CSV table of C-alpha atoms and ligand atoms in Angstrom, one decimal:
chain,number,residue,atom,x,y,z
A,1,MET,CA,-6.7,0.6,-17.6
A,2,VAL,CA,-6.1,-1.7,-14.6
A,3,THR,CA,-8.6,-0.7,-11.5
A,4,ARG,CA,-6.6,1.4,-8.9
A,5,PRO,CA,-7.9,1.1,-5.4
A,6,SER,CA,-8.0,4.7,-5.1
A,7,GLU,CA,-7.9,7.7,-7.5
A,8,ALA,CA,-6.1,9.7,-4.9
A,9,SER,CA,-3.0,11.9,-5.5
A,10,PRO,CA,-2.7,10.8,-9.3
A,11,HIS,CA,0.3,13.4,-9.9
A,12,GLU,CA,2.5,12.1,-6.8
A,13,PHE,CA,4.4,8.8,-6.6
A,14,ASN,CA,1.9,6.2,-6.1
A,15,PRO,CA,3.3,2.7,-4.7
A,16,TRP,CA,0.2,1.2,-6.1
A,17,LEU,CA,0.8,2.3,-9.7
A,18,HIS,CA,4.6,1.5,-9.5
A,19,VAL,CA,3.8,-2.0,-8.4
A,20,THR,CA,1.4,-2.2,-11.1
A,21,SER,CA,3.9,-1.2,-13.6
A,22,LEU,CA,6.4,-3.6,-12.2
A,23,ILE,CA,3.8,-6.5,-12.6
A,24,GLU,CA,2.7,-5.4,-16.0
A,25,THR,CA,6.3,-5.4,-17.3
A,26,ALA,CA,6.8,-8.9,-16.2
A,27,GLY,CA,3.9,-9.7,-17.8
A,28,HIS,CA,4.9,-8.8,-21.0
A,29,LEU,CA,8.4,-9.9,-20.7
A,30,LEU,CA,6.5,-13.4,-20.2
A,31,GLY,CA,4.4,-12.9,-23.3
A,32,LEU,CA,1.2,-13.3,-20.9
A,33,ASN,CA,-2.1,-12.1,-22.5
A,34,GLU,CA,-3.5,-9.0,-21.4
A,35,GLY,CA,-6.6,-10.5,-19.8
A,36,LEU,CA,-4.3,-12.7,-17.4
A,37,ILE,CA,-2.2,-9.7,-16.7
A,38,LYS,CA,-5.3,-7.5,-15.6
A,39,ARG,CA,-6.3,-10.5,-13.4
A,40,ILE,CA,-3.3,-10.6,-11.8
A,41,VAL,CA,-2.6,-7.4,-11.1
A,42,THR,CA,-6.1,-6.4,-9.7
A,43,PRO,CA,-6.6,-7.3,-6.0
A,44,GLU,CA,-9.3,-9.9,-5.3
A,45,ARG,CA,-10.6,-8.0,-2.2
A,46,ILE,CA,-10.6,-4.8,-0.4
A,47,LEU,CA,-11.9,-4.2,3.2
A,48,GLU,CA,-12.3,-0.7,4.4
A,49,VAL,CA,-13.1,-0.7,8.1
A,50,ALA,CA,-14.5,1.7,10.6
A,51,VAL,CA,-12.8,1.4,14.2
A,52,PRO,CA,-14.3,3.4,16.9
A,53,VAL,CA,-12.3,3.1,20.1
A,54,ARG,CA,-13.2,4.3,23.6
A,55,MET,CA,-10.7,6.2,24.5
A,56,ASP,CA,-9.3,6.3,28.4
A,57,SER,CA,-11.0,9.7,28.7
A,58,GLY,CA,-14.3,8.3,27.7
A,59,GLU,CA,-14.4,9.9,24.5
A,60,ILE,CA,-14.9,8.1,21.2
A,61,GLU,CA,-12.5,8.3,18.6
A,62,MET,CA,-12.6,7.0,14.9
A,63,PHE,CA,-10.0,5.4,13.2
A,64,HIS,CA,-9.7,3.7,9.9
A,65,GLY,CA,-8.3,0.4,8.8
A,66,TRP,CA,-7.7,-1.8,5.8
A,67,ARG,CA,-7.3,-5.4,4.9
A,68,ILE,CA,-6.6,-6.2,1.3
A,69,GLN,CA,-6.3,-9.7,-0.4
A,70,HIS,CA,-4.3,-9.0,-3.4
A,71,SER,CA,-4.1,-12.8,-4.6
A,72,THR,CA,-5.1,-16.1,-3.3
A,73,ALA,CA,-4.5,-18.1,-6.7
A,74,ARG,CA,-1.6,-19.8,-4.7
A,75,GLY,CA,-2.6,-20.3,-1.3
A,76,PRO,CA,-4.3,-18.5,1.5
A,77,GLY,CA,-3.4,-14.5,1.7
A,78,LYS,CA,-0.2,-13.8,3.6
A,79,GLY,CA,1.1,-10.2,5.0
A,80,GLY,CA,1.8,-7.8,7.9
A,81,ILE,CA,-0.7,-5.2,9.6
A,82,ARG,CA,1.1,-1.9,10.3
A,83,PHE,CA,-0.3,0.7,12.5
A,84,HIS,CA,0.9,4.3,11.3
A,85,PRO,CA,-0.5,7.8,10.8
A,86,SER,CA,0.4,7.8,7.1
A,87,VAL,CA,-1.6,4.2,5.9
A,88,ASN,CA,-3.7,4.6,3.0
A,89,VAL,CA,-5.6,2.3,0.3
A,90,ASP,CA,-2.9,2.5,-2.0
A,91,GLU,CA,-0.1,1.8,0.3
A,92,ILE,CA,-1.6,-1.2,1.6
A,93,ALA,CA,-2.7,-2.5,-2.1
A,94,ALA,CA,0.8,-2.3,-3.3
A,95,LEU,CA,2.3,-4.1,0.1
A,96,SER,CA,-0.2,-6.5,-0.4
A,97,ALA,CA,0.9,-7.3,-4.1
A,98,ASP,CA,4.5,-7.3,-2.9
A,99,MET,CA,3.5,-10.0,-0.6
A,100,SER,CA,2.0,-12.2,-3.6
A,101,ILE,CA,5.1,-11.7,-5.7
A,102,LYS,CA,7.2,-12.3,-2.6
A,103,CYS,CA,5.8,-15.7,-1.6
A,104,ALA,CA,5.6,-16.8,-5.0
A,105,VAL,CA,9.5,-16.2,-5.2
A,106,VAL,CA,10.4,-18.5,-2.5
A,107,ASN,CA,7.7,-20.7,-3.9
A,108,ILE,CA,5.9,-21.2,-0.4
A,109,PRO,CA,2.1,-22.0,-0.5
A,110,TYR,CA,0.8,-18.5,0.0
A,111,GLY,CA,-0.9,-15.5,-1.8
A,112,GLY,CA,-0.5,-12.2,-0.8
A,113,ALA,CA,-2.5,-9.5,1.5
A,114,LYS,CA,-1.4,-6.9,3.8
A,115,GLY,CA,-3.5,-4.8,6.1
A,116,GLY,CA,-3.3,-1.5,8.5
A,117,ILE,CA,-4.8,1.2,10.7
A,118,ARG,CA,-4.3,4.9,10.1
A,119,VAL,CA,-3.1,5.7,13.5
A,120,ASP,CA,-0.5,6.9,15.6
A,121,PRO,CA,0.0,4.2,18.0
A,122,SER,CA,2.7,6.1,20.1
A,123,ALA,CA,0.1,8.4,21.1
A,124,LEU,CA,-2.2,5.6,22.8
A,125,SER,CA,-2.1,4.0,25.9
A,126,ARG,CA,-1.8,0.2,26.0
A,127,ALA,CA,-5.5,-0.2,27.1
A,128,GLU,CA,-6.4,1.9,24.2
A,129,LEU,CA,-3.7,0.1,21.7
A,130,GLU,CA,-5.6,-2.9,22.7
A,131,ARG,CA,-9.2,-2.0,22.4
A,132,LEU,CA,-8.2,-0.6,18.9
A,133,THR,CA,-6.3,-4.0,17.8
A,134,ARG,CA,-9.5,-6.1,19.0
A,135,ARG,CA,-12.0,-3.9,17.4
A,136,TYR,CA,-9.9,-4.1,13.9
A,137,ALA,CA,-9.5,-7.8,14.4
A,138,PHE,CA,-13.4,-8.0,14.9
A,139,SER,CA,-14.0,-6.1,12.0
A,140,ILE,CA,-12.0,-8.2,9.6
A,141,ALA,CA,-12.3,-11.6,11.1
A,142,PRO,CA,-14.6,-12.7,8.2
A,143,MET,CA,-11.8,-12.2,6.3
A,144,ILE,CA,-9.0,-13.9,7.7
A,145,GLY,CA,-8.3,-17.4,9.0
A,146,PRO,CA,-5.4,-20.1,8.7
A,147,ASP,CA,-6.9,-21.3,5.3
A,148,ARG,CA,-7.9,-17.6,4.3
A,149,ASP,CA,-5.6,-15.1,5.1
A,150,ILE,CA,-2.9,-14.9,7.9
A,151,PRO,CA,-1.5,-11.7,9.0
A,152,ALA,CA,1.6,-11.1,10.5
A,153,PRO,CA,3.6,-8.2,12.8
A,154,ASP,CA,4.8,-5.0,10.3
A,155,ILE,CA,5.7,-1.5,11.1
A,156,ASN,CA,4.7,-0.8,15.1
A,157,THR,CA,2.8,-4.1,15.6
A,158,ASP,CA,4.5,-6.9,17.5
A,159,THR,CA,4.1,-10.1,19.1
A,160,GLN,CA,1.5,-8.6,21.6
A,161,VAL,CA,-0.5,-7.3,18.8
A,162,MET,CA,-0.5,-10.5,17.2
A,163,SER,CA,-1.7,-12.3,20.7
A,164,TRP,CA,-4.5,-9.9,21.0
A,165,ILE,CA,-5.5,-10.7,17.3
A,166,MET,CA,-5.3,-14.4,17.6
A,167,ASP,CA,-7.2,-14.2,21.1
A,168,THR,CA,-10.3,-12.1,19.4
A,169,VAL,CA,-10.5,-14.3,16.5
A,170,SER,CA,-10.2,-17.5,18.9
A,171,MET,CA,-13.2,-15.8,21.2
A,172,LEU,CA,-15.3,-15.2,18.1
A,173,ALA,CA,-15.2,-19.0,17.3
A,174,GLY,CA,-15.1,-20.2,20.6
A,175,HIS,CA,-12.2,-22.3,19.9
A,176,ASN,CA,-8.3,-21.5,19.8
A,177,ILE,CA,-7.1,-20.7,16.4
A,178,PRO,CA,-3.5,-20.3,16.5
A,179,GLY,CA,-2.9,-20.4,13.0
A,180,VAL,CA,-4.8,-17.3,12.1
A,181,VAL,CA,-1.9,-15.0,12.6
A,182,THR,CA,2.0,-15.9,12.7
A,183,GLY,CA,4.8,-13.7,14.7
A,184,LYS,CA,3.1,-15.0,18.0
A,185,PRO,CA,5.0,-15.7,21.3
A,186,LEU,CA,6.2,-19.0,21.6
A,187,ALA,CA,3.5,-19.7,24.8
A,188,ILE,CA,0.7,-19.5,22.4
A,189,GLY,CA,1.8,-21.2,18.9
A,190,GLY,CA,4.6,-19.2,18.0
A,191,THR,CA,8.0,-20.7,16.6
A,192,LEU,CA,11.5,-21.1,17.8
A,193,GLY,CA,13.6,-19.4,15.4
A,194,HIS,CA,11.5,-16.9,14.0
A,195,ALA,CA,13.4,-13.8,15.7
A,196,GLY,CA,16.3,-13.3,13.1
A,197,ALA,CA,14.9,-15.3,10.4
A,198,THR,CA,14.9,-12.1,8.1
A,199,SER,CA,18.5,-11.6,8.9
A,200,LEU,CA,19.4,-15.5,8.5
A,201,GLY,CA,18.0,-15.5,5.2
A,202,VAL,CA,19.6,-12.0,4.0
A,203,THR,CA,22.8,-13.9,4.9
A,204,ILE,CA,22.0,-17.1,3.2
A,205,CYS,CA,21.1,-14.7,0.1
A,206,THR,CA,24.8,-13.1,0.6
A,207,SER,CA,26.7,-16.3,0.8
A,208,ALA,CA,24.8,-17.8,-2.2
A,209,ILE,CA,25.6,-14.6,-4.4
A,210,LEU,CA,29.3,-14.8,-3.5
A,211,GLN,CA,29.5,-18.5,-4.3
A,212,ARG,CA,28.0,-17.7,-7.8
A,213,MET,CA,30.3,-15.1,-8.2
A,214,GLY,CA,33.4,-17.2,-7.3
A,215,ARG,CA,34.3,-14.7,-4.4
A,216,LEU,CA,35.7,-15.8,-0.9
A,217,ALA,CA,33.6,-14.9,1.9
A,218,SER,CA,36.9,-13.9,4.0
A,219,GLU,CA,37.6,-11.0,1.4
A,220,GLN,CA,34.7,-9.4,1.9
A,221,ARG,CA,33.9,-6.0,3.6
A,222,VAL,CA,30.2,-5.1,4.2
A,223,VAL,CA,28.5,-2.0,5.1
A,224,ILE,CA,25.0,-2.0,6.8
A,225,GLN,CA,22.7,0.8,7.2
A,226,GLY,CA,20.4,0.2,10.1
A,227,TYR,CA,21.2,-2.1,13.1
A,228,GLY,CA,17.4,-3.0,14.3
A,229,LYS,CA,15.5,-6.2,14.3
A,230,VAL,CA,17.2,-6.9,10.9
A,231,GLY,CA,20.5,-5.0,11.0
A,232,ALA,CA,21.8,-5.8,14.4
A,233,PRO,CA,22.0,-9.8,14.3
A,234,LEU,CA,23.2,-9.2,10.7
A,235,VAL,CA,26.6,-8.2,11.9
A,236,LYS,CA,27.1,-11.5,13.9
A,237,LEU,CA,25.4,-13.7,11.2
A,238,LEU,CA,27.8,-12.2,8.4
A,239,SER,CA,30.9,-12.3,10.8
A,240,ASP,CA,30.3,-15.7,11.8
A,241,ARG,CA,30.1,-16.7,7.5
A,242,GLY,CA,34.0,-15.0,7.4
A,243,MET,CA,32.8,-11.5,6.1
A,244,LYS,CA,33.9,-8.4,7.9
A,245,VAL,CA,31.7,-5.8,8.9
A,246,VAL,CA,33.4,-2.5,8.2
A,247,GLY,CA,30.5,0.1,8.6
A,248,VAL,CA,27.5,0.5,10.2
A,249,ALA,CA,24.6,3.4,10.6
A,250,ASP,CA,21.7,3.9,12.6
A,251,ILE,CA,19.4,7.1,12.9
A,252,ARG,CA,22.0,8.9,15.2
A,253,GLY,CA,24.9,8.6,12.4
A,254,ALA,CA,27.4,6.1,11.1
A,255,ILE,CA,30.9,4.5,12.0
A,256,HIS,CA,33.7,3.2,10.0
A,257,VAL,CA,35.8,0.6,11.2
A,258,PRO,CA,38.2,-0.8,8.6
A,259,GLY,CA,39.5,-3.6,10.9
A,260,GLY,CA,36.0,-5.0,11.4
A,261,ILE,CA,33.3,-4.7,13.9
A,262,ASP,CA,33.3,-7.2,16.6
A,263,PRO,CA,29.5,-8.7,17.0
A,264,THR,CA,29.7,-9.0,20.9
A,265,ILE,CA,31.5,-5.5,21.6
A,266,MET,CA,29.0,-4.0,19.4
A,267,ALA,CA,25.9,-5.8,21.0
A,268,ASN,CA,27.0,-4.5,24.6
A,269,HIS,CA,28.1,-1.1,23.2
A,270,TYR,CA,24.6,-0.7,21.8
A,271,LYS,CA,22.9,-2.0,24.9
A,272,GLU,CA,24.4,0.8,26.9
A,273,ALA,CA,24.5,3.5,24.6
A,274,GLY,CA,21.6,3.1,22.6
A,275,THR,CA,23.3,3.7,19.5
A,276,ILE,CA,26.0,2.6,17.5
A,277,VAL,CA,27.7,5.7,17.3
A,278,GLY,CA,30.8,5.8,19.9
A,279,TYR,CA,31.8,2.0,19.0
A,280,PRO,CA,35.4,1.8,20.6
A,281,ASP,CA,38.1,3.1,18.1
A,282,SER,CA,35.5,3.6,15.4
A,283,GLU,CA,35.6,6.6,13.0
A,284,ALA,CA,32.3,8.6,12.9
A,285,VAL,CA,31.4,9.4,9.4
A,286,ALA,CA,28.3,11.1,8.0
A,287,ALA,CA,25.3,9.1,7.7
A,288,ASP,CA,25.0,9.8,3.8
A,289,LEU,CA,28.7,8.7,3.4
A,290,LEU,CA,28.3,4.8,4.5
A,291,PHE,CA,27.8,3.5,1.0
A,292,THR,CA,30.9,5.5,-0.1
A,293,LEU,CA,33.2,3.5,2.4
A,294,PRO,CA,35.6,1.2,0.7
A,295,SER,CA,33.5,-2.0,0.7
A,296,ASP,CA,32.3,-5.0,-1.4
A,297,ILE,CA,28.5,-5.6,0.0
A,298,ALA,CA,26.3,-2.9,0.8
A,299,ILE,CA,22.9,-3.6,2.9
A,300,PRO,CA,20.5,-1.5,3.3
A,301,ALA,CA,18.4,-2.7,6.4
A,302,ALA,CA,16.5,0.7,7.4
A,303,LEU,CA,14.3,2.8,5.1
A,304,GLY,CA,12.7,2.7,1.7
A,305,GLY,CA,14.0,4.9,-1.1
A,306,VAL,CA,17.6,5.6,0.2
A,307,ILE,CA,19.5,4.4,-2.6
A,308,ASP,CA,18.7,7.2,-5.1
A,309,GLN,CA,20.3,8.2,-8.0
A,310,ASP,CA,23.2,10.2,-6.4
A,311,ILE,CA,23.7,7.2,-3.8
A,312,ALA,CA,23.7,4.9,-6.5
A,313,LYS,CA,26.2,6.8,-8.2
A,314,THR,CA,28.9,6.8,-5.2
A,315,MET,CA,28.0,3.2,-4.1
A,316,ALA,CA,31.4,1.7,-3.5
A,317,ALA,CA,30.5,-2.0,-3.1
A,318,SER,CA,29.9,-4.4,-6.3
A,319,ILE,CA,27.2,-6.2,-4.4
A,320,VAL,CA,24.1,-4.7,-3.0
A,321,VAL,CA,21.7,-7.4,-0.7
A,322,GLU,CA,18.4,-5.2,-0.2
A,323,ALA,CA,17.5,-6.2,3.5
A,324,ALA,CA,15.0,-3.3,3.7
A,325,ASN,CA,11.8,-3.0,1.8
A,326,GLY,CA,12.2,-0.8,-1.2
A,327,PRO,CA,15.5,0.8,-0.3
A,328,THR,CA,16.2,1.4,-3.9
A,329,THR,CA,14.5,3.7,-6.1
A,330,GLY,CA,13.5,3.1,-9.9
A,331,VAL,CA,16.4,5.5,-11.2
A,332,GLY,CA,18.7,4.2,-8.4
A,333,ALA,CA,18.0,0.7,-9.9
A,334,ASP,CA,19.0,1.7,-13.3
A,335,VAL,CA,22.3,3.3,-12.1
A,336,LEU,CA,23.3,0.5,-10.2
A,337,ALA,CA,22.5,-1.8,-13.1
A,338,SER,CA,24.7,0.6,-15.8
A,339,ARG,CA,27.6,0.3,-13.2
A,340,GLY,CA,27.3,-3.6,-13.2
A,341,ILE,CA,26.7,-3.7,-9.5
A,342,ALA,CA,24.7,-6.7,-8.5
A,343,VAL,CA,21.2,-6.3,-6.5
A,344,VAL,CA,19.8,-8.9,-4.4
A,345,PRO,CA,16.4,-7.8,-4.6
A,346,ASP,CA,14.0,-7.1,-1.4
A,347,VAL,CA,11.5,-9.7,-2.4
A,348,LEU,CA,14.1,-12.5,-2.2
A,349,ALA,CA,16.6,-11.2,-0.1
A,350,ASN,CA,14.5,-10.1,2.9
A,351,ALA,CA,11.8,-13.4,2.4
A,352,GLY,CA,13.5,-15.1,5.3
A,353,GLY,CA,10.6,-13.7,7.6
A,354,VAL,CA,7.9,-14.8,5.6
A,355,VAL,CA,9.2,-18.1,5.2
A,356,ALA,CA,9.7,-18.4,8.9
A,357,SER,CA,5.9,-17.4,9.1
A,358,TYR,CA,5.1,-20.2,7.0
A,359,PHE,CA,6.9,-22.6,9.4
A,360,GLU,CA,5.0,-21.2,12.3
A,361,TRP,CA,1.6,-21.6,10.5
A,362,ALA,CA,2.5,-25.1,9.5
A,363,GLN,CA,3.6,-26.2,13.1
A,364,ASP,CA,0.1,-24.4,14.1
A,365,LEU,CA,-1.9,-26.6,11.6
A,366,GLN,CA,0.1,-29.8,12.6
A,367,GLY,CA,-0.3,-28.9,16.2
A,368,TYR,CA,3.8,-30.1,16.4
A,369,LEU,CA,6.7,-28.1,17.5
A,370,TRP,CA,9.8,-28.2,15.5
A,371,GLU,CA,13.2,-28.4,16.9
A,372,PRO,CA,15.2,-25.3,15.8
A,373,GLU,CA,17.6,-27.4,13.7
A,374,LEU,CA,14.8,-28.4,11.6
A,375,PHE,CA,13.6,-25.0,11.2
A,376,HIS,CA,17.1,-23.6,10.4
A,377,ASP,CA,17.5,-26.5,8.0
A,378,ARG,CA,14.5,-25.8,6.3
A,379,LEU,CA,14.7,-22.3,6.1
A,380,GLU,CA,18.4,-22.3,4.6
A,381,LYS,CA,17.1,-25.0,1.9
A,382,THR,CA,14.3,-22.8,1.1
A,383,MET,CA,16.2,-19.7,0.8
A,384,ARG,CA,19.3,-21.3,-1.2
A,385,GLU,CA,16.6,-23.2,-3.7
A,386,ALA,CA,14.9,-19.7,-4.3
A,387,PHE,CA,18.2,-17.9,-4.8
A,388,ASN,CA,19.4,-20.8,-7.1
A,389,TYR,CA,16.5,-20.6,-9.4
A,390,ILE,CA,16.3,-16.7,-9.7
A,391,TRP,CA,20.0,-16.8,-10.5
A,392,THR,CA,19.5,-19.3,-13.3
A,393,ARG,CA,16.4,-17.8,-14.8
A,394,HIS,CA,18.4,-14.4,-14.6
A,395,LEU,CA,20.9,-15.7,-16.7
A,396,GLN,CA,18.4,-17.2,-19.2
A,397,LEU,CA,16.3,-14.1,-19.2
A,398,ASP,CA,19.3,-12.0,-19.4
A,399,VAL,CA,17.7,-9.4,-16.9
A,400,THR,CA,18.5,-8.0,-13.7
A,401,LEU,CA,17.7,-10.1,-10.4
A,402,ARG,CA,15.3,-8.0,-9.6
A,403,GLU,CA,13.6,-8.0,-13.0
A,404,THR,CA,13.9,-11.9,-13.1
A,405,ALA,CA,12.5,-12.3,-9.3
A,406,ILE,CA,9.3,-10.1,-10.4
A,407,ALA,CA,8.9,-12.1,-13.5
A,408,VAL,CA,9.3,-15.6,-11.6
A,409,GLY,CA,6.8,-14.6,-8.9
A,410,VAL,CA,4.2,-13.2,-11.8
A,411,GLU,CA,4.9,-16.6,-13.6
A,412,ARG,CA,4.0,-18.8,-10.6
A,413,ILE,CA,0.8,-16.7,-10.1
A,414,ALA,CA,0.0,-16.9,-13.6
A,415,GLU,CA,0.3,-20.5,-13.7
A,416,ALA,CA,-1.6,-20.8,-10.5
A,417,THR,CA,-4.3,-18.7,-12.0
A,418,GLU,CA,-4.7,-20.4,-15.2
A,419,LEU,CA,-4.7,-23.8,-13.8
A,420,ARG,CA,-7.7,-23.0,-11.6
A,421,GLY,CA,-9.5,-21.2,-14.4
A,422,LEU,CA,-11.9,-18.6,-14.2
A,423,PHE,CA,-15.1,-19.1,-11.9
A,424,PRO,CA,-18.0,-19.3,-12.8
B,1,NAD,P1,13.8,-1.7,13.2
B,1,NAD,O1,12.8,-0.4,13.3
B,1,NAD,O2,14.1,-2.7,14.0
B,1,NAD,O3,15.4,-1.2,12.6
B,1,NAD,C1,15.5,0.1,11.9
B,1,NAD,C2,17.1,0.7,11.8
B,1,NAD,O4,17.1,1.7,11.0
B,1,NAD,C3,17.4,1.4,13.3
B,1,NAD,O5,18.4,0.8,13.8
B,1,NAD,C4,17.0,2.6,12.9
B,1,NAD,O6,18.1,3.5,14.0
B,1,NAD,C5,17.7,2.7,11.8
B,1,NAD,N1,17.4,4.1,10.8
B,1,NAD,C6,16.1,4.5,10.9
B,1,NAD,N2,16.6,5.6,10.1
B,1,NAD,C7,17.8,5.4,9.6
B,1,NAD,C8,18.6,6.6,8.9
B,1,NAD,N3,18.2,8.0,8.3
B,1,NAD,N4,19.9,6.4,8.5
B,1,NAD,C9,20.4,5.3,8.9
B,1,NAD,N5,20.0,4.3,10.1
B,1,NAD,C10,18.4,4.6,10.1
B,1,NAD,O7,13.4,-2.1,11.7
B,1,NAD,P2,13.6,-3.6,11.2
B,1,NAD,O8,12.5,-4.3,11.5
B,1,NAD,O9,15.1,-4.1,11.1
B,1,NAD,O10,13.4,-3.4,9.5
B,1,NAD,C11,14.4,-2.7,8.8
B,1,NAD,C12,13.9,-3.0,7.3
B,1,NAD,O11,13.9,-4.3,7.0
B,1,NAD,C13,12.7,-2.0,6.9
B,1,NAD,O12,12.6,-1.8,5.7
B,1,NAD,C14,11.6,-3.4,6.9
B,1,NAD,O13,10.5,-3.0,6.1
B,1,NAD,C15,12.5,-4.5,6.4
B,1,NAD,N6,11.9,-5.8,6.6
B,1,NAD,C16,11.9,-6.1,8.2
B,1,NAD,C17,12.0,-7.4,8.5
B,1,NAD,C18,11.7,-7.8,10.2
B,1,NAD,O14,11.5,-9.2,9.9
B,1,NAD,N7,11.9,-7.3,10.8
B,1,NAD,C19,11.1,-8.3,7.3
B,1,NAD,C20,11.3,-7.9,6.0
B,1,NAD,C21,11.6,-6.8,5.6
């Protein structure tokens, strides 16, 4: 029995138990011994912190936060920090393990980590948000650092929150430590190219699978769920590579444009209307019918768990590229596999963001800012190599791309763990 971060809610879906079972299954597929599997599954460090904040009213409010390092076998921990009312230790632990796998899949020298505070940030003033962030950063400071664990933005955290964390850690040390977080503004050690890197990675994976399947980009109709930080740049990036985006959904609804969406007209429409709904000459469709529209490629880029059994049964596309984290349920994945629909899994497809973070961190350590061309060339190379390796191994292992990706991640973590041995 593997140690669980918490014993709460044993009868409900538990993300930690889910990721545990994925790693264990991969370990068995690879023939790893039980002791090694236990070491790989179990998080190395779990820090729970109390975060007292003086509110603008003068009252003190208490919040709770976590930072979890799942694995540092391959390098310092890497993973975002989220501020959300539903944050709990099992969720953060599961996400930290996902990061270990994701970094190993794209073969960057990082382990996996994740952090969060249980808070509704929309209820805080900017000054309260800054005090919350700085107190949390102070509390996790002993655990983070450029050579230990490097946080990044996640749900409800952004470049400003990263700036406050970087500043707090730097003030404690008495000198600047830009490499302690990634996703920073350019002015304080961020990198050119970071914005849009996840979408670029999704696009590279989409082009790569088309190439492997011998399909022409110009013959592909794409539907995208989500028009946010990841979904919006995809419309242009995919169109630039010759594909036709025929459907998009956001929280307000979905549209169908059989002739293809013009990325510039869409961007202008969205700027004015605040939604994709009402795009000129589009047909409005029910949001839950997006994936049934005649299409070849489906890209979920919004929420987790949307491709369930029912959506998988009616999925029109023959390729799914998972831009969102965890968009397909376990049963949904089984249905897609049984229908012969190829799925590029999230740990590979949306890893462009963490690769960009790696490049930002490398530049901070070097004290040398790369040109955008160098950034884009290296991102393309890293994502292509990762995709090609997973594709080749999935043919050898004869399992899905998702099972292969998790197995490759586990295999690389296992190799590092074994090489390093067991201290003491
Ligand atoms: P975002 O908040 O910028 O955008 C989310 C989009 O989804 C919005 O357009 C929103 O309207 C839409 N949406 C919300 N509910 C919807 C619904 N019920 N139906 C249809 N559309 C809906 O978020 P994001 O940063 O673009 O992230 C999207 C997904 O990608 C998330 O799963 C996130 O975890 C994952 N991801 C993001 C990054 C990144 O770099 N931002 C990196 C890796 C993974």
